[in-house]
Tab-separated table of C-alpha atoms in Angstrom:
chain	number	residue	atom	x	y	z
A	165	MET	CA	0.022	0.074	0.130
A	166	SER	CA	1.494	3.502	-1.100
A	167	TYR	CA	1.740	6.069	1.077
A	168	TYR	CA	1.418	9.792	0.043
A	169	LEU	CA	2.761	12.742	2.254
A	170	THR	CA	0.087	15.841	2.077
A	171	HIS	CA	1.209	18.957	1.470
A	172	LEU	CA	1.862	20.096	4.649
A	173	GLN	CA	4.012	17.037	5.394
A	174	HIS	CA	6.092	17.709	2.207
A	175	LEU	CA	6.887	21.128	3.662
A	176	GLU	CA	7.519	20.208	7.135
A	177	ALA	CA	9.973	17.354	5.865
A	178	GLU	CA	11.627	19.600	3.996
A	179	ALA	CA	12.009	22.173	6.871
A	180	ILE	CA	13.340	19.520	9.342
A	181	HIS	CA	15.549	18.311	6.561
A	182	ILE	CA	16.988	21.918	6.411
A	183	MET	CA	17.449	22.287	10.166
A	184	ARG	CA	19.169	19.056	10.488
A	185	GLU	CA	21.436	19.883	7.750
A	186	THR	CA	22.030	23.434	9.080
A	187	ALA	CA	23.174	21.722	12.690
A	188	ALA	CA	25.458	19.165	10.726
A	189	GLN	CA	27.038	21.795	8.708
A	190	PHE	CA	27.291	24.647	11.280
A	191	GLU	CA	28.870	24.887	14.587
A	192	LYS	CA	26.891	27.170	16.470
A	193	PRO	CA	23.556	28.109	14.856
A	194	VAL	CA	21.076	30.632	16.474
A	195	LEU	CA	17.347	30.919	15.422
A	196	LEU	CA	16.063	34.326	14.956
A	197	PHE	CA	12.795	34.679	16.850
A	198	SER	CA	10.409	37.723	16.865
A	199	GLY	CA	7.380	36.240	18.527
A	200	GLY	CA	5.544	36.410	14.901
A	201	LYS	CA	3.610	33.656	13.347
A	202	ASP	CA	6.695	32.244	11.388
A	203	SER	CA	9.389	32.323	14.058
A	204	ILE	CA	6.834	30.509	16.275
A	205	THR	CA	6.412	28.046	13.358
A	206	LEU	CA	10.293	27.519	13.164
A	207	VAL	CA	10.332	26.780	17.017
A	208	ARG	CA	7.587	24.000	16.541
A	209	LEU	CA	9.819	22.540	13.469
A	210	ALA	CA	12.958	22.908	15.629
A	211	GLN	CA	11.106	20.573	18.414
A	212	LYS	CA	10.214	17.882	15.833
A	213	ALA	CA	13.696	18.017	14.202
A	214	PHE	CA	15.759	17.109	17.307
A	215	TYR	CA	13.192	15.537	19.295
A	216	PRO	CA	13.448	13.968	22.137
A	217	ALA	CA	16.660	16.133	22.611
A	218	ARG	CA	15.866	19.935	23.497
A	219	ILE	CA	16.437	22.146	20.785
A	220	PRO	CA	20.098	22.402	20.336
A	221	PHE	CA	20.478	26.336	19.776
A	222	SER	CA	19.462	29.479	21.185
A	223	LEU	CA	16.620	31.954	20.474
A	224	LEU	CA	17.602	35.367	19.758
A	225	HIS	CA	15.210	38.143	20.000
A	226	VAL	CA	16.466	41.599	18.665
A	227	ASP	CA	14.274	43.721	20.772
A	228	THR	CA	13.813	47.458	19.494
A	229	GLY	CA	11.856	48.510	22.836
A	230	HIS	CA	8.930	49.612	20.553
A	231	ASN	CA	7.437	45.888	20.315
A	232	PHE	CA	3.920	44.876	21.458
A	233	PRO	CA	3.439	44.162	24.924
A	234	GLU	CA	1.774	41.013	23.892
A	235	ALA	CA	4.390	39.813	21.987
A	236	ILE	CA	7.055	40.141	24.572
A	237	THR	CA	4.846	38.027	27.140
A	238	TYR	CA	4.323	35.487	24.721
A	239	ARG	CA	8.159	35.449	23.922
A	240	ASP	CA	9.002	34.843	27.670
A	241	ASN	CA	6.386	32.137	28.135
A	242	LEU	CA	7.345	30.100	24.948
A	243	ALA	CA	10.907	30.066	25.825
A	244	LYS	CA	9.911	28.846	29.159
A	245	GLU	CA	7.720	26.183	27.986
A	246	VAL	CA	9.903	24.617	25.207
A	247	ASN	CA	12.801	24.805	27.715
A	248	ALA	CA	15.123	26.876	25.237
A	249	ASN	CA	17.770	29.336	26.055
A	250	LEU	CA	16.525	33.106	25.174
A	251	ILE	CA	19.062	35.795	24.227
A	252	VAL	CA	17.640	39.249	23.777
A	253	GLY	CA	19.886	41.927	21.935
A	254	LEU	CA	18.564	45.374	22.956
A	255	VAL	CA	18.535	48.065	20.125
A	256	GLN	CA	18.694	50.634	23.107
A	257	ASP	CA	22.207	49.482	23.907
A	258	SER	CA	23.105	49.916	20.526
A	259	ILE	CA	21.705	53.488	20.594
A	260	ASP	CA	23.617	54.162	24.005
A	261	LYS	CA	26.834	53.081	22.685
A	262	GLY	CA	26.626	55.173	19.731
A	263	THR	CA	26.663	52.498	17.213
A	264	ALA	CA	23.140	53.127	16.055
A	265	ILE	CA	21.485	56.327	15.647
A	266	GLU	CA	17.645	57.070	16.702
A	267	GLU	CA	15.764	58.331	13.792
A	268	THR	CA	13.494	61.389	14.153
A	269	GLY	CA	10.686	62.906	12.515
A	270	ILE	CA	6.986	61.838	12.235
A	271	ASN	CA	7.496	58.571	10.987
A	272	ALA	CA	10.457	57.520	12.900
A	273	SER	CA	11.202	53.800	13.741
A	274	ARG	CA	13.777	51.573	15.143
A	275	ASN	CA	13.413	48.846	12.805
A	276	ALA	CA	16.179	49.284	10.440
A	277	LEU	CA	18.592	49.749	13.709
A	278	GLN	CA	17.922	46.058	14.631
A	279	SER	CA	20.695	45.059	11.949
A	280	VAL	CA	23.146	46.909	14.142
A	281	THR	CA	22.093	45.228	17.111
A	282	LEU	CA	21.680	41.570	15.351
A	283	LEU	CA	25.547	41.916	13.858
A	284	GLU	CA	26.871	43.068	17.512
A	285	ALA	CA	25.167	40.054	18.951
A	286	PHE	CA	27.004	37.829	16.070
A	287	GLU	CA	30.332	39.332	16.923
A	288	GLU	CA	29.828	38.635	20.671
A	289	HIS	CA	28.571	34.937	20.567
A	290	GLN	CA	30.436	34.023	17.127
A	291	TRP	CA	27.124	32.273	15.777
A	292	ASP	CA	27.711	31.092	12.023
A	293	ALA	CA	24.431	30.235	11.034
A	294	ALA	CA	20.962	31.910	11.841
A	295	PHE	CA	17.577	30.455	11.254
A	296	GLY	CA	14.799	32.821	9.887
A	297	GLY	CA	11.326	32.682	9.352
A	298	ALA	CA	11.596	34.688	5.940
A	299	ARG	CA	9.140	33.030	3.243
A	300	ARG	CA	9.446	33.768	-0.725
A	301	ASP	CA	5.811	35.219	-1.000
A	302	GLU	CA	6.315	37.838	1.502
A	303	GLU	CA	8.091	40.510	-0.549
A	304	LYS	CA	9.949	40.608	-3.702
A	305	ALA	CA	13.482	40.657	-2.100
A	306	ARG	CA	12.994	37.837	0.171
A	307	ALA	CA	12.033	36.013	-3.230
A	308	LYS	CA	15.546	36.243	-4.331
A	309	GLU	CA	16.981	34.534	-1.202
A	310	ARG	CA	18.647	31.046	-1.105
A	311	ILE	CA	17.666	28.591	1.536
A	312	PHE	CA	21.361	29.001	2.543
A	313	SER	CA	21.891	32.432	2.181
A	314	HIS	CA	25.732	33.725	2.458
A	315	ARG	CA	26.610	36.642	4.549
A	316	ASN	CA	30.167	38.347	4.326
A	317	GLU	CA	32.420	39.097	7.092
A	318	PHE	CA	30.295	42.364	7.754
A	319	GLY	CA	26.918	40.827	7.497
A	320	GLU	CA	26.164	41.915	4.130
A	321	TRP	CA	24.066	40.207	1.576
A	322	ASP	CA	24.745	40.432	-2.038
A	323	PRO	CA	21.607	39.222	-4.264
A	324	LYS	CA	23.636	39.144	-7.490
A	325	ASN	CA	26.227	36.663	-6.113
A	326	GLN	CA	24.121	33.507	-4.518
A	327	ARG	CA	25.110	30.016	-4.784
A	328	PRO	CA	22.960	27.442	-6.707
A	329	GLU	CA	20.784	25.046	-4.744
A	330	LEU	CA	20.117	21.945	-6.997
A	331	TRP	CA	18.346	18.944	-5.784
A	332	ASN	CA	18.129	20.093	-2.293
A	333	THR	CA	22.070	20.361	-1.825
A	334	TYR	CA	23.126	23.180	0.250
A	335	ASN	CA	26.442	24.710	0.242
A	336	GLY	CA	27.381	26.037	3.615
A	337	LYS	CA	31.011	26.720	3.040
A	338	LYS	CA	32.446	29.902	4.350
A	339	ALA	CA	35.455	31.894	5.503
A	340	VAL	CA	36.069	32.829	8.884
A	341	GLY	CA	33.679	35.593	10.057
A	342	GLU	CA	31.261	34.934	7.488
A	343	HIS	CA	27.868	33.324	8.394
A	344	PHE	CA	24.763	31.955	6.532
A	345	ARG	CA	21.069	32.873	7.037
A	346	VAL	CA	18.833	29.792	6.613
A	347	PHE	CA	15.319	29.928	5.848
A	348	PRO	CA	13.527	26.643	6.454
A	349	ILE	CA	10.042	27.863	5.279
A	350	SER	CA	11.360	29.582	2.534
A	351	ASN	CA	8.883	27.536	0.139
A	352	TRP	CA	5.881	28.120	2.508
A	353	THR	CA	3.263	30.530	2.044
A	354	GLU	CA	1.134	32.663	4.350
A	355	MET	CA	-1.604	29.966	4.068
A	356	ASP	CA	0.452	27.159	4.297
A	357	VAL	CA	1.840	28.590	7.976
A	358	TRP	CA	-1.649	29.334	9.234
A	359	GLN	CA	-3.075	25.676	7.974
A	360	TYR	CA	-0.077	24.327	10.003
A	361	ILE	CA	-0.484	26.417	13.123
A	362	LYS	CA	-4.305	24.746	12.738
A	363	GLN	CA	-2.791	21.307	12.375
A	364	GLU	CA	-0.292	21.753	15.020
A	365	ASN	CA	-2.642	23.483	17.518
A	366	ILE	CA	0.127	26.007	17.869
A	367	GLN	CA	-0.713	29.154	20.617
A	368	LEU	CA	0.022	32.415	19.054
A	369	PRO	CA	0.200	36.052	20.654
A	370	SER	CA	-3.324	37.424	20.992
A	371	ILE	CA	-2.910	40.689	18.671
A	372	TYR	CA	-3.311	37.855	15.586
A	373	PHE	CA	-6.807	37.538	16.525
A	374	SER	CA	-9.645	40.242	16.349
A	375	HIS	CA	-9.752	42.763	19.196
A	376	LYS	CA	-10.677	46.277	19.952
A	377	ARG	CA	-7.745	48.943	20.001
A	378	GLU	CA	-7.005	52.381	19.684
A	379	VAL	CA	-5.411	53.025	16.335
A	380	VAL	CA	-4.633	56.175	14.252
A	381	ASN	CA	-4.970	55.997	10.408
A	382	ARG	CA	-1.628	57.444	8.883
A	383	ASN	CA	-1.541	57.330	5.162
A	384	GLY	CA	-4.016	54.297	5.133
A	385	MET	CA	-1.994	52.387	7.965
A	386	LEU	CA	-3.840	51.806	11.116
A	387	LEU	CA	-0.868	52.289	13.840
A	388	ALA	CA	-1.759	51.585	17.473
A	389	LYS	CA	-1.433	54.067	20.134
A	390	CYS	CA	1.698	53.854	22.184
A	391	ASP	CA	4.140	56.052	23.605
A	392	HIS	CA	6.289	56.010	20.508
A	393	ILE	CA	3.986	57.873	18.227
A	394	THR	CA	3.389	61.409	18.341
A	395	LEU	CA	0.016	62.354	16.609
A	396	GLN	CA	0.076	65.022	13.992
A	397	GLU	CA	-2.535	67.947	13.420
A	398	GLY	CA	-5.643	66.522	12.107
A	399	GLU	CA	-4.930	63.106	13.410
A	400	LYS	CA	-6.823	61.323	16.337
A	401	TYR	CA	-7.159	57.776	17.915
A	402	THR	CA	-10.253	55.916	17.306
A	403	GLU	CA	-11.466	52.636	18.777
A	404	GLU	CA	-11.402	49.957	15.888
A	405	THR	CA	-12.214	46.203	15.499
A	406	ILE	CA	-8.648	44.912	14.002
A	407	ARG	CA	-6.058	42.313	14.162
A	408	TYR	CA	-2.579	41.909	12.839
A	409	ARG	CA	-1.338	39.950	9.951
A	410	THR	CA	2.202	40.172	10.468
A	411	LEU	CA	4.084	41.399	13.919
A	412	GLY	CA	6.628	44.168	14.205
A	413	ASP	CA	7.490	47.421	15.692
A	414	MET	CA	4.125	49.094	17.084
A	415	THR	CA	5.739	52.497	14.804
A	416	CYS	CA	5.649	50.787	11.509
A	417	THR	CA	3.127	47.829	11.808
A	418	GLY	CA	-0.359	48.347	10.500
A	419	ALA	CA	-3.281	46.371	11.327
A	420	VAL	CA	-6.370	45.436	9.210
A	421	TYR	CA	-9.937	45.621	9.816
A	422	SER	CA	-10.996	42.349	11.044
A	423	THR	CA	-13.670	40.234	12.869
A	424	ALA	CA	-11.475	36.965	12.747
A	425	SER	CA	-11.248	35.629	16.138
A	426	THR	CA	-10.497	31.895	15.329
A	427	ILE	CA	-7.971	30.076	13.306
A	428	ASP	CA	-10.272	28.782	10.647
A	429	GLU	CA	-12.003	32.325	10.259
A	430	ILE	CA	-8.367	33.768	9.598
A	431	ILE	CA	-7.791	31.114	7.011
A	432	GLN	CA	-10.592	32.090	5.413
A	433	GLU	CA	-9.520	35.541	5.329
A	434	VAL	CA	-6.126	34.951	3.918
A	435	ALA	CA	-7.878	33.107	1.237
A	436	SER	CA	-9.831	36.127	-0.086
A	437	ALA	CA	-7.032	38.705	0.794
A	438	LYS	CA	-5.566	40.783	-2.110
A	439	VAL	CA	-2.844	42.374	-0.375
A	440	THR	CA	0.211	40.579	1.148
A	441	GLU	CA	0.790	40.543	4.616
A	442	ARG	CA	3.540	43.098	4.539
A	443	GLY	CA	1.393	45.195	2.774
A	444	GLY	CA	0.712	46.635	6.416
A	445	ARG	CA	4.260	47.543	7.120
A	446	ALA	CA	5.236	51.148	6.764
A	447	ASP	CA	9.001	50.049	6.615
A	448	ASP	CA	8.559	48.429	3.464
A	449	LYS	CA	7.171	51.693	1.538
A	450	ARG	CA	9.660	54.004	2.273
A	451	SER	CA	11.219	53.321	-1.434
A	452	GLU	CA	10.752	50.557	-3.971
A	453	ALA	CA	13.928	48.577	-2.927
A	454	ALA	CA	13.601	49.163	1.084
A	455	MET	CA	13.688	45.680	2.348
A	456	GLU	CA	16.455	44.863	-0.176
A	457	GLU	CA	18.401	47.625	1.088
A	458	ARG	CA	17.977	46.616	4.563
A	459	LYS	CA	18.744	42.901	3.469
A	460	LYS	CA	22.108	44.126	2.094
A	461	GLN	CA	23.036	45.785	5.482
A	462	GLY	CA	22.305	42.830	7.587
A	463	TYR	CA	18.686	42.792	8.185
A	464	PHE	CA	16.828	39.511	8.755
């Protein structure tokens, strides 16, 4: 009797293979953890890849200080639940040292400053590979990435100089000081992630589900009320029923109007969506190539 894997089983098997291959090729990997649904999915995949042992690498969260409180609470609880070593890199520390400069202006954000803190953490801990939750359907710059994505000694990415990946063969050869970003769910879509979350019964931060929140509509972006946003003339907060499709800084992550309060309702909503999840990220709208420029400088 033949046994056929489902679509999600194929994706899960590929991701687990990538994680095990990374553990075999590199001496000191780390998992980049934001508290978002994709990095949460990576944690579940890592548990399965190395079961019954604990996850054999640390989780790194680059904390800008402008995160949603719900995400920070979830981060700490999950690390305890899975018995993982959580390392938090603070953007504020980089600012205090003078290696990162705080933005000013109406749409100031610390999002791009994460690259500085991330590379400083790499220098301190000497990681040689980092798992990330990027997917090719998120954004056009991420669609250019290989699964094993080389970074030079300065943490820079060159999209015009990438290695071929044929027949699931991943080349992790590197020089001293270089490292790789590894994307196990690169071939997944937003829908795949949500269906996997449903299949695995994975708990998520509450902001992914419909709730009432005070937001300001700034150029079509619904930004949450927080201490890091200054209202401009003519702007005001209103209470709306919203949820978040993606998770980032409160200063640049836009909500969507939604009454989806269950995984099934979110799956239905995603199926009918005409805008990608990162369509609600103000940091991606700064220029036509905003994401690619950040990635070249060391961004996730």
